[in-house]
mmCIF file with all atom_site columns, C-alpha atoms in Angstrom:
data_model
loop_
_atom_site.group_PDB
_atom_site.id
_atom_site.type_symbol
_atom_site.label_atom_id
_atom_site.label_alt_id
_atom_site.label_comp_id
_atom_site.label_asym_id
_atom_site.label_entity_id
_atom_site.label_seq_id
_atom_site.pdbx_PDB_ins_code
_atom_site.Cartn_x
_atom_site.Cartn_y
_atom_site.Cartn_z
_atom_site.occupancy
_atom_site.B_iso_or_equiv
_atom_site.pdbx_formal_charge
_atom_site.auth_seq_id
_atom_site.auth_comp_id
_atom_site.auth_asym_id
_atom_site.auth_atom_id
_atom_site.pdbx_PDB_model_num
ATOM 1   C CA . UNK A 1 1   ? 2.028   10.987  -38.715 1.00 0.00 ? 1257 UNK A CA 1
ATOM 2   C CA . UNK A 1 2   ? 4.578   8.470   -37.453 1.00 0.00 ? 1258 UNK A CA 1
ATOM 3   C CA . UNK A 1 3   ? 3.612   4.898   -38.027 1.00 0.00 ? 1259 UNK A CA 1
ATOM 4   C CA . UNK A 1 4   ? 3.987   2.544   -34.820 1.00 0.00 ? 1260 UNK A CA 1
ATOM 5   C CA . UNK A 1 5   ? 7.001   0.323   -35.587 1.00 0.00 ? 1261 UNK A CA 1
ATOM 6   C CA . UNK A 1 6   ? 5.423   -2.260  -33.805 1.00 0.00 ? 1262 UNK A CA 1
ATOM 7   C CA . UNK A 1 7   ? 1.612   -2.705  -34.252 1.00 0.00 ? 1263 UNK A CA 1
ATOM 8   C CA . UNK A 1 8   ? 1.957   -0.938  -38.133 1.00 0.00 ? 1264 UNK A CA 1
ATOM 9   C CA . UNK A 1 9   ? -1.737  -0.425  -37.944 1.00 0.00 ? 1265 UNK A CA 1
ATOM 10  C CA . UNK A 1 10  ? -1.579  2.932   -34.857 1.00 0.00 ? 1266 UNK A CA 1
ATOM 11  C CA . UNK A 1 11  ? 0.023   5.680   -34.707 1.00 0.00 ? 1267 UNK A CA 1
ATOM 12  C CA . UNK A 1 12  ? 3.124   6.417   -33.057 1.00 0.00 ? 1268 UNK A CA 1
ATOM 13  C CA . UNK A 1 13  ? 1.508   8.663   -30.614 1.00 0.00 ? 1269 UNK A CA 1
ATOM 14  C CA . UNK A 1 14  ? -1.279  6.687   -29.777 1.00 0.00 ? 1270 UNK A CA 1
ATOM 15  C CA . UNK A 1 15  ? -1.933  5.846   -25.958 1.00 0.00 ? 1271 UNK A CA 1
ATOM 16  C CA . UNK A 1 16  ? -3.536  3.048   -24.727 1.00 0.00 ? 1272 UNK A CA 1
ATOM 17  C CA . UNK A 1 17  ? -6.775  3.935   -22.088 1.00 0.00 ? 1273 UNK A CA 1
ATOM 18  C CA . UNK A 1 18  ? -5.108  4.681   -18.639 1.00 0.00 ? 1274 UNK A CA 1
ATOM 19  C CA . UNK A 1 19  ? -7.245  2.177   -16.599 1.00 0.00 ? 1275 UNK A CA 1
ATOM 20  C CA . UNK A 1 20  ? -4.333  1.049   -14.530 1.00 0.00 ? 1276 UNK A CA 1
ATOM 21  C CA . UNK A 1 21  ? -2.134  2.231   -11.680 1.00 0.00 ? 1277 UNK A CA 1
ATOM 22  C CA . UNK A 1 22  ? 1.890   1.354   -10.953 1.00 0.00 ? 1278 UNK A CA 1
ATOM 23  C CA . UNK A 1 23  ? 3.310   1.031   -7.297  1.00 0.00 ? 1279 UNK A CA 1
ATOM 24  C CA . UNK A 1 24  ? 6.868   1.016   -6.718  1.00 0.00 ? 1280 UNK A CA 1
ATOM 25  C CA . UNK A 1 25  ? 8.368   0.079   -3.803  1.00 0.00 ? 1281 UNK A CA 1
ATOM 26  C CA . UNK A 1 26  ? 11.586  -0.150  -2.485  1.00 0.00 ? 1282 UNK A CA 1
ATOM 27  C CA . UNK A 1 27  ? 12.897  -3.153  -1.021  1.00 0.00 ? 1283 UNK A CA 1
ATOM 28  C CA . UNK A 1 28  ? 14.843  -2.712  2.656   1.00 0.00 ? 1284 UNK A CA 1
ATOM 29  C CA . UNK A 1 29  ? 16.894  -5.167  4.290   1.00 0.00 ? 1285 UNK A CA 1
ATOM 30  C CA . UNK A 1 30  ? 18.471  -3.106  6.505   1.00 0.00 ? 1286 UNK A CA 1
ATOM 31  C CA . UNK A 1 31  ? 18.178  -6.041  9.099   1.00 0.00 ? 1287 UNK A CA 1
ATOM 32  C CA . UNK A 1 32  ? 21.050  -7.213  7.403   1.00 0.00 ? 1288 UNK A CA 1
ATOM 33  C CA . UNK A 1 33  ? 23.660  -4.720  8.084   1.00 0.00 ? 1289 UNK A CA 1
ATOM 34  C CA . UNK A 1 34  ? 24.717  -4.469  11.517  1.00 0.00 ? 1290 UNK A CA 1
ATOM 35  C CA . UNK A 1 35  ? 24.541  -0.737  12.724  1.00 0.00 ? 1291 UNK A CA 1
ATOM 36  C CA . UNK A 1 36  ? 22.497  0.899   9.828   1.00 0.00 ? 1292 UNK A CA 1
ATOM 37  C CA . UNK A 1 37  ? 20.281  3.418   10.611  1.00 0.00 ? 1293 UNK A CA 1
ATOM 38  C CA . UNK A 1 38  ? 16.707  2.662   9.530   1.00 0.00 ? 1294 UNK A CA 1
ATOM 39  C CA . UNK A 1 39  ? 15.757  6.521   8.945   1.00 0.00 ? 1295 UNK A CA 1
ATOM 40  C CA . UNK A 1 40  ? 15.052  6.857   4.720   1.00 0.00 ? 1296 UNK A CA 1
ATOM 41  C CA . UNK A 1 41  ? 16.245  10.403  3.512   1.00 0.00 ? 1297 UNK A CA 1
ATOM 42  C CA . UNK A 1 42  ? 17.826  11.388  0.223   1.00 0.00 ? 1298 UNK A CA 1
ATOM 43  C CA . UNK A 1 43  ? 20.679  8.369   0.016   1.00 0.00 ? 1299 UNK A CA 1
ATOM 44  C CA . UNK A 1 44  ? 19.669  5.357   -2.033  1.00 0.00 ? 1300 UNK A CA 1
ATOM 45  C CA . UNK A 1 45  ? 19.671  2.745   0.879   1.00 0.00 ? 1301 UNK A CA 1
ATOM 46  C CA . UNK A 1 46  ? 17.547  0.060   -1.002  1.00 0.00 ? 1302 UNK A CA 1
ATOM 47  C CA . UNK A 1 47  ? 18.997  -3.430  -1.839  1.00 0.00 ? 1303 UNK A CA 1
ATOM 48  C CA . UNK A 1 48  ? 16.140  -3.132  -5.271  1.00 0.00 ? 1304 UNK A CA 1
ATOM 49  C CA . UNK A 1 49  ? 12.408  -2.579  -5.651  1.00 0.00 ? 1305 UNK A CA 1
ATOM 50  C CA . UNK A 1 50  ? 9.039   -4.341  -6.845  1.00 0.00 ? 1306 UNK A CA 1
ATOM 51  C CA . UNK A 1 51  ? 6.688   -2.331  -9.077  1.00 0.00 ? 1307 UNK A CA 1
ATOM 52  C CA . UNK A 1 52  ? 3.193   -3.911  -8.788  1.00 0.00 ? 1308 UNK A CA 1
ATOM 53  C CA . UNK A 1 53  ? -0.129  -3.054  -11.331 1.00 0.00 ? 1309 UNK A CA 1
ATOM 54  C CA . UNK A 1 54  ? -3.687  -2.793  -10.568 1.00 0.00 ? 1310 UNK A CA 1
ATOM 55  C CA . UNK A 1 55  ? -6.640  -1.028  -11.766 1.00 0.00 ? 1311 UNK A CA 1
ATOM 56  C CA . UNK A 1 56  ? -6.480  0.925   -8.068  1.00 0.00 ? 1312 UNK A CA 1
ATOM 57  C CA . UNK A 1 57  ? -4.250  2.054   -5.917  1.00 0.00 ? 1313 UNK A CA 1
ATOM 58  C CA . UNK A 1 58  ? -5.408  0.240   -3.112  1.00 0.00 ? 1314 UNK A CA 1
ATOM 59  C CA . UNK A 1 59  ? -4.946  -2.964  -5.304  1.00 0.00 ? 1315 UNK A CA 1
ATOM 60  C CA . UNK A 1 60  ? -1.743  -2.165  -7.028  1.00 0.00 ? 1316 UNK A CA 1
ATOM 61  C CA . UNK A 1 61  ? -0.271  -1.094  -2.677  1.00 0.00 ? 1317 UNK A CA 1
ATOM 62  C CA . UNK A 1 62  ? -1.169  -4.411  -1.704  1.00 0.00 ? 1318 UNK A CA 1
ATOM 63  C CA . UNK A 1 63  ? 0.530   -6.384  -4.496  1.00 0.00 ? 1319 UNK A CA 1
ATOM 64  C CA . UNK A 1 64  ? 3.256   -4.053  -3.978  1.00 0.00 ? 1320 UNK A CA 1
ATOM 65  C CA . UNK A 1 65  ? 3.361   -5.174  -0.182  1.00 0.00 ? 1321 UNK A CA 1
ATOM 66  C CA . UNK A 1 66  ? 3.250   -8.611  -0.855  1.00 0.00 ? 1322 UNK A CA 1
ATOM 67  C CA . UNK A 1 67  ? 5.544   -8.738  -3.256  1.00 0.00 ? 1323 UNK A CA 1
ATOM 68  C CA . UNK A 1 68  ? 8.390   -6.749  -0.967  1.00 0.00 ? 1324 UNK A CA 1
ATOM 69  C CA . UNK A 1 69  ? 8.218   -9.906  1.728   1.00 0.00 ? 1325 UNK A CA 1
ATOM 70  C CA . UNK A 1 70  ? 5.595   -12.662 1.088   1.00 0.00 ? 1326 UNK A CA 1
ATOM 71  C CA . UNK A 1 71  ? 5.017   -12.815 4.585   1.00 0.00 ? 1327 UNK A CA 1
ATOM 72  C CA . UNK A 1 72  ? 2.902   -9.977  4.653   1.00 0.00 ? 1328 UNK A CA 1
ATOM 73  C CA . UNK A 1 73  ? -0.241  -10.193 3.794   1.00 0.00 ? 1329 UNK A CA 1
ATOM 74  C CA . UNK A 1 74  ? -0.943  -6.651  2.266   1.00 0.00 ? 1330 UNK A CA 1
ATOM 75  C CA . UNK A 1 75  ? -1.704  -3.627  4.053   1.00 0.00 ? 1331 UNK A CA 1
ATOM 76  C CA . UNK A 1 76  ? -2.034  -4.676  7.309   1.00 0.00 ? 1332 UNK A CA 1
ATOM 77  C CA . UNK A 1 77  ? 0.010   -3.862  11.007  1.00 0.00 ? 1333 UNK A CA 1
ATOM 78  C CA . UNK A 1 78  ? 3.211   -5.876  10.796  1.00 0.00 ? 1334 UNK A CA 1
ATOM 79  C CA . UNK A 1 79  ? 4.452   -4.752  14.395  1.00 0.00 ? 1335 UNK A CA 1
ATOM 80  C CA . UNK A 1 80  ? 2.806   -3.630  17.962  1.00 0.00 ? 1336 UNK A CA 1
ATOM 81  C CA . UNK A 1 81  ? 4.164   -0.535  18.645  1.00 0.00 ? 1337 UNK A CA 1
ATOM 82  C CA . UNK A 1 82  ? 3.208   1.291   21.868  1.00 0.00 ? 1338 UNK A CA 1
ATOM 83  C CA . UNK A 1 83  ? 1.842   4.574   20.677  1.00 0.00 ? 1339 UNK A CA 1
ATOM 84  C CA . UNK A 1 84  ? 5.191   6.600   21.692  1.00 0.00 ? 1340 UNK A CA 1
ATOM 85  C CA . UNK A 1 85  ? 6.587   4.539   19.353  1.00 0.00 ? 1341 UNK A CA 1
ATOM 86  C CA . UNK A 1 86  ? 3.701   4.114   16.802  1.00 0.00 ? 1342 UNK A CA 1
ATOM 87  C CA . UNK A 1 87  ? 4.058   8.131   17.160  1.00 0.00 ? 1343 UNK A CA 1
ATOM 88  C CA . UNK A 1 88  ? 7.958   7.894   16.205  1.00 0.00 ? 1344 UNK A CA 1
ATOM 89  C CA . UNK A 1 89  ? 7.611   5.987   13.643  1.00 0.00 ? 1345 UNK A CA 1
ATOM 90  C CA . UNK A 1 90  ? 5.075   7.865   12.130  1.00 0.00 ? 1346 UNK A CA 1
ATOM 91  C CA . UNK A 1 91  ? 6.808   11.091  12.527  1.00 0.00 ? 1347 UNK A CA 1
ATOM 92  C CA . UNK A 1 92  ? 10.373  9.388   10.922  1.00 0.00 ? 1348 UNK A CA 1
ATOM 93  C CA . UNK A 1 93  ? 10.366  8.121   7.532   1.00 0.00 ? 1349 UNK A CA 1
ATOM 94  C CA . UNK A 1 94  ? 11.615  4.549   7.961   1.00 0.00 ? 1350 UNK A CA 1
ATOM 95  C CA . UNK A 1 95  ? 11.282  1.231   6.194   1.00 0.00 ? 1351 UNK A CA 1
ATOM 96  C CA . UNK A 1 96  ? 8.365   0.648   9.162   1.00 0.00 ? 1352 UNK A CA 1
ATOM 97  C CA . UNK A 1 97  ? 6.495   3.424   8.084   1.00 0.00 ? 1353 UNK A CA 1
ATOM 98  C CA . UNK A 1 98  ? 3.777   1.823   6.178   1.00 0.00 ? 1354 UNK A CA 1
ATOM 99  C CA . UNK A 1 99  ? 3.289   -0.678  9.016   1.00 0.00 ? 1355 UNK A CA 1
ATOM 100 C CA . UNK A 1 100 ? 2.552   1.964   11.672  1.00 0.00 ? 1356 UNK A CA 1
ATOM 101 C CA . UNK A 1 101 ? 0.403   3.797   9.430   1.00 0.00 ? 1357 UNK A CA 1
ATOM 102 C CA . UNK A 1 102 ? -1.701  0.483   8.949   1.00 0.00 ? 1358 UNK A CA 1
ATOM 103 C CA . UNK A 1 103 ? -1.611  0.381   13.018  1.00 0.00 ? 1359 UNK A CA 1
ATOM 104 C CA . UNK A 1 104 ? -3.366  3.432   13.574  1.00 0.00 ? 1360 UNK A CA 1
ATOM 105 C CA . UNK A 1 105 ? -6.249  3.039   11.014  1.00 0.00 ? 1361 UNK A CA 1
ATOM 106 C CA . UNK A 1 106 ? -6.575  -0.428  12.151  1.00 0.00 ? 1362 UNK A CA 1
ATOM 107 C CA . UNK A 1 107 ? -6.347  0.052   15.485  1.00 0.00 ? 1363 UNK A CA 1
ATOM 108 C CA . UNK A 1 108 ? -8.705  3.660   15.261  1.00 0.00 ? 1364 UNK A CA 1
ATOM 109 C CA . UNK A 1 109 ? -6.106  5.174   17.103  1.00 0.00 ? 1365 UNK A CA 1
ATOM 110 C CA . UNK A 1 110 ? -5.516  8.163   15.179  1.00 0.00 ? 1366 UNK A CA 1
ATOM 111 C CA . UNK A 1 111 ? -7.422  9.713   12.182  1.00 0.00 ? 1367 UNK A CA 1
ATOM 112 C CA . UNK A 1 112 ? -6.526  10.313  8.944   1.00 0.00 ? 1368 UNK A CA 1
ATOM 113 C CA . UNK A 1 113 ? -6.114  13.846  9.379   1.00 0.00 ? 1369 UNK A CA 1
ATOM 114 C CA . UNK A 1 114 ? -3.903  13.357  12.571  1.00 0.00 ? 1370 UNK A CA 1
ATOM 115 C CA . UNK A 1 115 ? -1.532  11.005  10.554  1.00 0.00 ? 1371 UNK A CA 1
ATOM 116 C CA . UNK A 1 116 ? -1.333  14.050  7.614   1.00 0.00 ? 1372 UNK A CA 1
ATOM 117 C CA . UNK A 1 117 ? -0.284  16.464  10.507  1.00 0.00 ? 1373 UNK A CA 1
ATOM 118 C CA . UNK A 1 118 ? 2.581   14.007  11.461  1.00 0.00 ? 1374 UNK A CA 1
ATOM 119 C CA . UNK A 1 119 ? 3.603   12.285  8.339   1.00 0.00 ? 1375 UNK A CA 1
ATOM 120 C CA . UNK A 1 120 ? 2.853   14.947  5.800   1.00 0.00 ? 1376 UNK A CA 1
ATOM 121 C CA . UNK A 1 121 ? 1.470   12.556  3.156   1.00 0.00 ? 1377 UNK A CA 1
ATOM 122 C CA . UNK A 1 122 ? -0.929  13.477  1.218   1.00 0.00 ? 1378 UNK A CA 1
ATOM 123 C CA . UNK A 1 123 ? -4.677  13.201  2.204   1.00 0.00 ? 1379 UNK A CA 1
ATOM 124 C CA . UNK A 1 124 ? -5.553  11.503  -1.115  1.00 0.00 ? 1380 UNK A CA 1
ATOM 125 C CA . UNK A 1 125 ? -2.931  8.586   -0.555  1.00 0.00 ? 1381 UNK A CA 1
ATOM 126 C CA . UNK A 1 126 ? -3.821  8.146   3.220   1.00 0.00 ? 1382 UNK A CA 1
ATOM 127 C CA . UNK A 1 127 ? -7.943  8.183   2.238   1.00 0.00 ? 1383 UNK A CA 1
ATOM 128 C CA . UNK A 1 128 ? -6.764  4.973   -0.368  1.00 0.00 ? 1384 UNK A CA 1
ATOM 129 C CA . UNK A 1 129 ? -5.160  3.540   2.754   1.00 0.00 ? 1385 UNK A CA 1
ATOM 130 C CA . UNK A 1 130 ? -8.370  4.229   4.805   1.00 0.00 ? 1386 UNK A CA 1
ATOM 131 C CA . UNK A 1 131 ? -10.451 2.217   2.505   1.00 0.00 ? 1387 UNK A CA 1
ATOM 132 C CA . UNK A 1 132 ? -8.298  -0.902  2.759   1.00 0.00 ? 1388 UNK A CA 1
ATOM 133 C CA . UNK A 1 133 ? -9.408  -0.649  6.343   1.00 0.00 ? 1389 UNK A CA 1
ATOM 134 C CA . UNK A 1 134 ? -12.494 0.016   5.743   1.00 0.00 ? 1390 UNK A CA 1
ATOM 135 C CA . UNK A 1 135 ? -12.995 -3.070  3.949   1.00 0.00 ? 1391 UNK A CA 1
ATOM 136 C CA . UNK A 1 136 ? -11.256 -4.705  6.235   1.00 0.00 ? 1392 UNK A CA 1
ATOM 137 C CA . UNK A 1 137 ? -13.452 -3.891  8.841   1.00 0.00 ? 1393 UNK A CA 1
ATOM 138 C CA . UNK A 1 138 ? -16.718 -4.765  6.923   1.00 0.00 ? 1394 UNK A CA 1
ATOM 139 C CA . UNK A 1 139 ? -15.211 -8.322  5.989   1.00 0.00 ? 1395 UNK A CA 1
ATOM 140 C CA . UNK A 1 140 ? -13.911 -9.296  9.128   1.00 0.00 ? 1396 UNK A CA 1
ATOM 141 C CA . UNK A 1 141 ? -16.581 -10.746 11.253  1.00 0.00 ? 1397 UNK A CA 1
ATOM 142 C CA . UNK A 1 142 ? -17.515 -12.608 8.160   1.00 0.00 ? 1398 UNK A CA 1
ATOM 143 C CA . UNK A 1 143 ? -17.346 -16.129 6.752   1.00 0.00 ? 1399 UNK A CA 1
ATOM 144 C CA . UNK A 1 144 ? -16.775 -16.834 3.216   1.00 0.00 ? 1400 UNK A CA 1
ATOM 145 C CA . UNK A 1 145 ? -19.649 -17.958 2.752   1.00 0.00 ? 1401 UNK A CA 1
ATOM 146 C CA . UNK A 1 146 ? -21.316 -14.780 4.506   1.00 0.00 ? 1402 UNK A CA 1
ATOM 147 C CA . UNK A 1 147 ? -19.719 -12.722 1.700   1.00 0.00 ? 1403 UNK A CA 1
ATOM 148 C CA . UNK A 1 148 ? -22.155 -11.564 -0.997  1.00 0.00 ? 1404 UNK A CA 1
ATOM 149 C CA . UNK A 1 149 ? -20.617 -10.283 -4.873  1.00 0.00 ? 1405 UNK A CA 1
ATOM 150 C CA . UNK A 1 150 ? -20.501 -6.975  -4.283  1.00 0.00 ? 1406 UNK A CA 1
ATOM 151 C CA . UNK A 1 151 ? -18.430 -7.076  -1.002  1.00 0.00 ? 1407 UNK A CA 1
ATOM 152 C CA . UNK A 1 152 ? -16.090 -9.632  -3.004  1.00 0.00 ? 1408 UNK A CA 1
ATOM 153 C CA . UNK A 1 153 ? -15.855 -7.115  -5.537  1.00 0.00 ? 1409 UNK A CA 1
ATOM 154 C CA . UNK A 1 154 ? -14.770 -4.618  -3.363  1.00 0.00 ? 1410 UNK A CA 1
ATOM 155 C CA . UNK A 1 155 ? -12.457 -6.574  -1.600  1.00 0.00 ? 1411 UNK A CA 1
ATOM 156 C CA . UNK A 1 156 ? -10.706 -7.412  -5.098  1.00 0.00 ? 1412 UNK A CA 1
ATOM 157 C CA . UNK A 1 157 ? -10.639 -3.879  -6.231  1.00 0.00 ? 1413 UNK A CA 1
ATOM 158 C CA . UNK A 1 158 ? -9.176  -2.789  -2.767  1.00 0.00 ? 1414 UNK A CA 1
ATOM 159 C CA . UNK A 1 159 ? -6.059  -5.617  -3.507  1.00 0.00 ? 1415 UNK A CA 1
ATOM 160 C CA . UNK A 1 160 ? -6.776  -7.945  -0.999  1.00 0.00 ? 1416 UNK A CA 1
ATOM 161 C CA . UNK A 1 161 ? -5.690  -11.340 -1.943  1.00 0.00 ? 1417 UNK A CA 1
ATOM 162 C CA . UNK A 1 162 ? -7.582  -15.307 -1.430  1.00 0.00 ? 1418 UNK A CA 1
ATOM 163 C CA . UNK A 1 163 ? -5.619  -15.676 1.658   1.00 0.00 ? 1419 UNK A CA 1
ATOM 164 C CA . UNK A 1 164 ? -6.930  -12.246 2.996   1.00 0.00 ? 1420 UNK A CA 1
ATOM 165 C CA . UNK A 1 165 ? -10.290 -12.866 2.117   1.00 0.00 ? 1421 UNK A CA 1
#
């Protein structure tokens, strides 16, 4: 057994409880460069990232959103795209991407499964996404005041932030 060269009391090989999740997120400013495509393949195109942790997913995407441009306010539509374009954008990996995605769960416009046909994203990710809205939609016509624990609970462990709330 190999001693921890910090702690000198674990082992080397000891793990700490996985009760946390890391999102990693590029950061895009291709608004910057005049006459740069937008599309996101296999070429490193980012100007860095932001790595955000929660004890969800849904926590640890909104951080991550935040923390690309404070001006948004999580996961949440960003633009209004008409759905030709919302259907573009979708089927297109850009740096837009997550926006239209929020667009069509907020807006009920397309289901979960219709967004997997297009996008190809996993199920599991786009069900995380889905219950950021869902939250959403359960909060919105309420006051703070209107807001009992539990739904303040769940609207912590879903990542959204004071301002949100």
């Amino acid at each position: 057994e190999v001693q921890n060269a910090v702690t000198k009391k674990t082992q080397a090989c000891f793990e700490p409880s996985l009760d946390y999740i890391v999102t990693k997120i590029p950061r895009w400013d291709m608004s910057k460069f005049e006459g740069v495509a937008t599309n996101i393949g296999s070429a490193m195109k980012s100007v860095g990232e932001v790595m955000s942790i929660g004890r969800t997913l849904e926590e640890s995407l909104q951080k991550a959103i935040r923390m690309v441009d404070p001006s948004n306010p999580g996961y949440s539509p960003k633009f209004k795209f008409t759905h030709e374009e919302l259907l573009t954008e979708l089927a297109v990996p850009t740096d837009r991407r997550i926006f239209a995605i929020a667009q069509a769960m907020y807006d009920k416009s397309l289901s979960v499964a219709e967004i997997h046909d297009i996008t190809k994203i996993d199920h599991w990710f786009l069900r995380r996404c889905e219950n950021i809205v869902k939250t959403y939609d359960a909060m919105k016509n309420k006051s703070l005041g209107d807001i009992d624990h539990g739904m303040m609970l769940e609207a912590k462990k879903n990542g959204f932030s004071d301002i949100q709330i």
